[in-house]
């Protein structure tokens, strides 16, 4: 099995996971990466996360606002748009169907 | 056999696949379309693309084609300026090796701009919450990187990567001056300690050191070529 298989899996679903981390409110890059790490996805590097955030922003699924911090230069805060919320709901359903199909096949294989 | 499979056979042959493998693949695909009734072009896509995807060598080359790797170094007088200059061209430092080379890579499809910070090792760590990540350590220095998108969003990306520099070693004028000053000081000190034979001994020492350094550099280069 290739060593980077988890990375390939993550590549296919990372945009959805990022959107999902914003369902309860706005967040910023590091906090999103931390939420995903705490959920067991390992450390998502900035070089992986920010291109995804940029794509989501360009697609109008999130909006970002730069805020100056009391200390330091500040951060970009990301928030789900209505379109982002709809896309997340639709794509999550598709992913869960896909996940179910994978489970069906893999659990058969494991049961042999 | 359809024209699609004839062309596919030719393309696979051109990609250097063994004839026996080609026969097996084409027979299998023909059987597949015969059973499914599907049009080969619709089922497998444009024949040139499909031939490329069926060729293992091309498959393996894929990820490398998406990412460029570059190993370079600069002296401590100006490496921060070089890091930020190359970071603006999309180069992300992955690590710093034992010889002080910055091992960098760049995503060809969607290059990000990067900014860098250097701190004294173990001190003044910049806040991770602002997007800074540790990317290497050399001697007494720690290096940190941050994608410019952390502050600028999509404006932190490059529309296209500029041509990569062909250089690998970037020494500053100050570094040459420093080396020159150091050598003069060494000669003066040795002359003071050893008398008139001091400069000769100092120059012999320097030549020996230069030969050793050259030997290490050539060895490294040969090792890299073997890896490549």
PDB file of C-alpha atoms in Angstrom, chain A residues 104-112:
ATOM      1  CA  UNK A 104     -20.157  -2.361   2.194  1.00  0.00           C
ATOM      2  CA  UNK A 105     -17.369  -3.711   0.020  1.00  0.00           C
ATOM      3  CA  UNK A 106     -14.629  -3.535   2.648  1.00  0.00           C
ATOM      4  CA  UNK A 107     -16.701  -5.131   5.389  1.00  0.00           C
ATOM      5  CA  UNK A 108     -17.498  -8.029   3.032  1.00  0.00           C
ATOM      6  CA  UNK A 109     -13.780  -8.452   2.355  1.00  0.00           C
ATOM      7  CA  UNK A 110     -12.976  -8.242   6.073  1.00  0.00           C
ATOM      8  CA  UNK A 111     -15.675 -10.848   6.862  1.00  0.00           C
ATOM      9  CA  UNK A 112     -14.125 -13.475   4.574  1.00  0.00           C
TER      10      UNK A 112
END
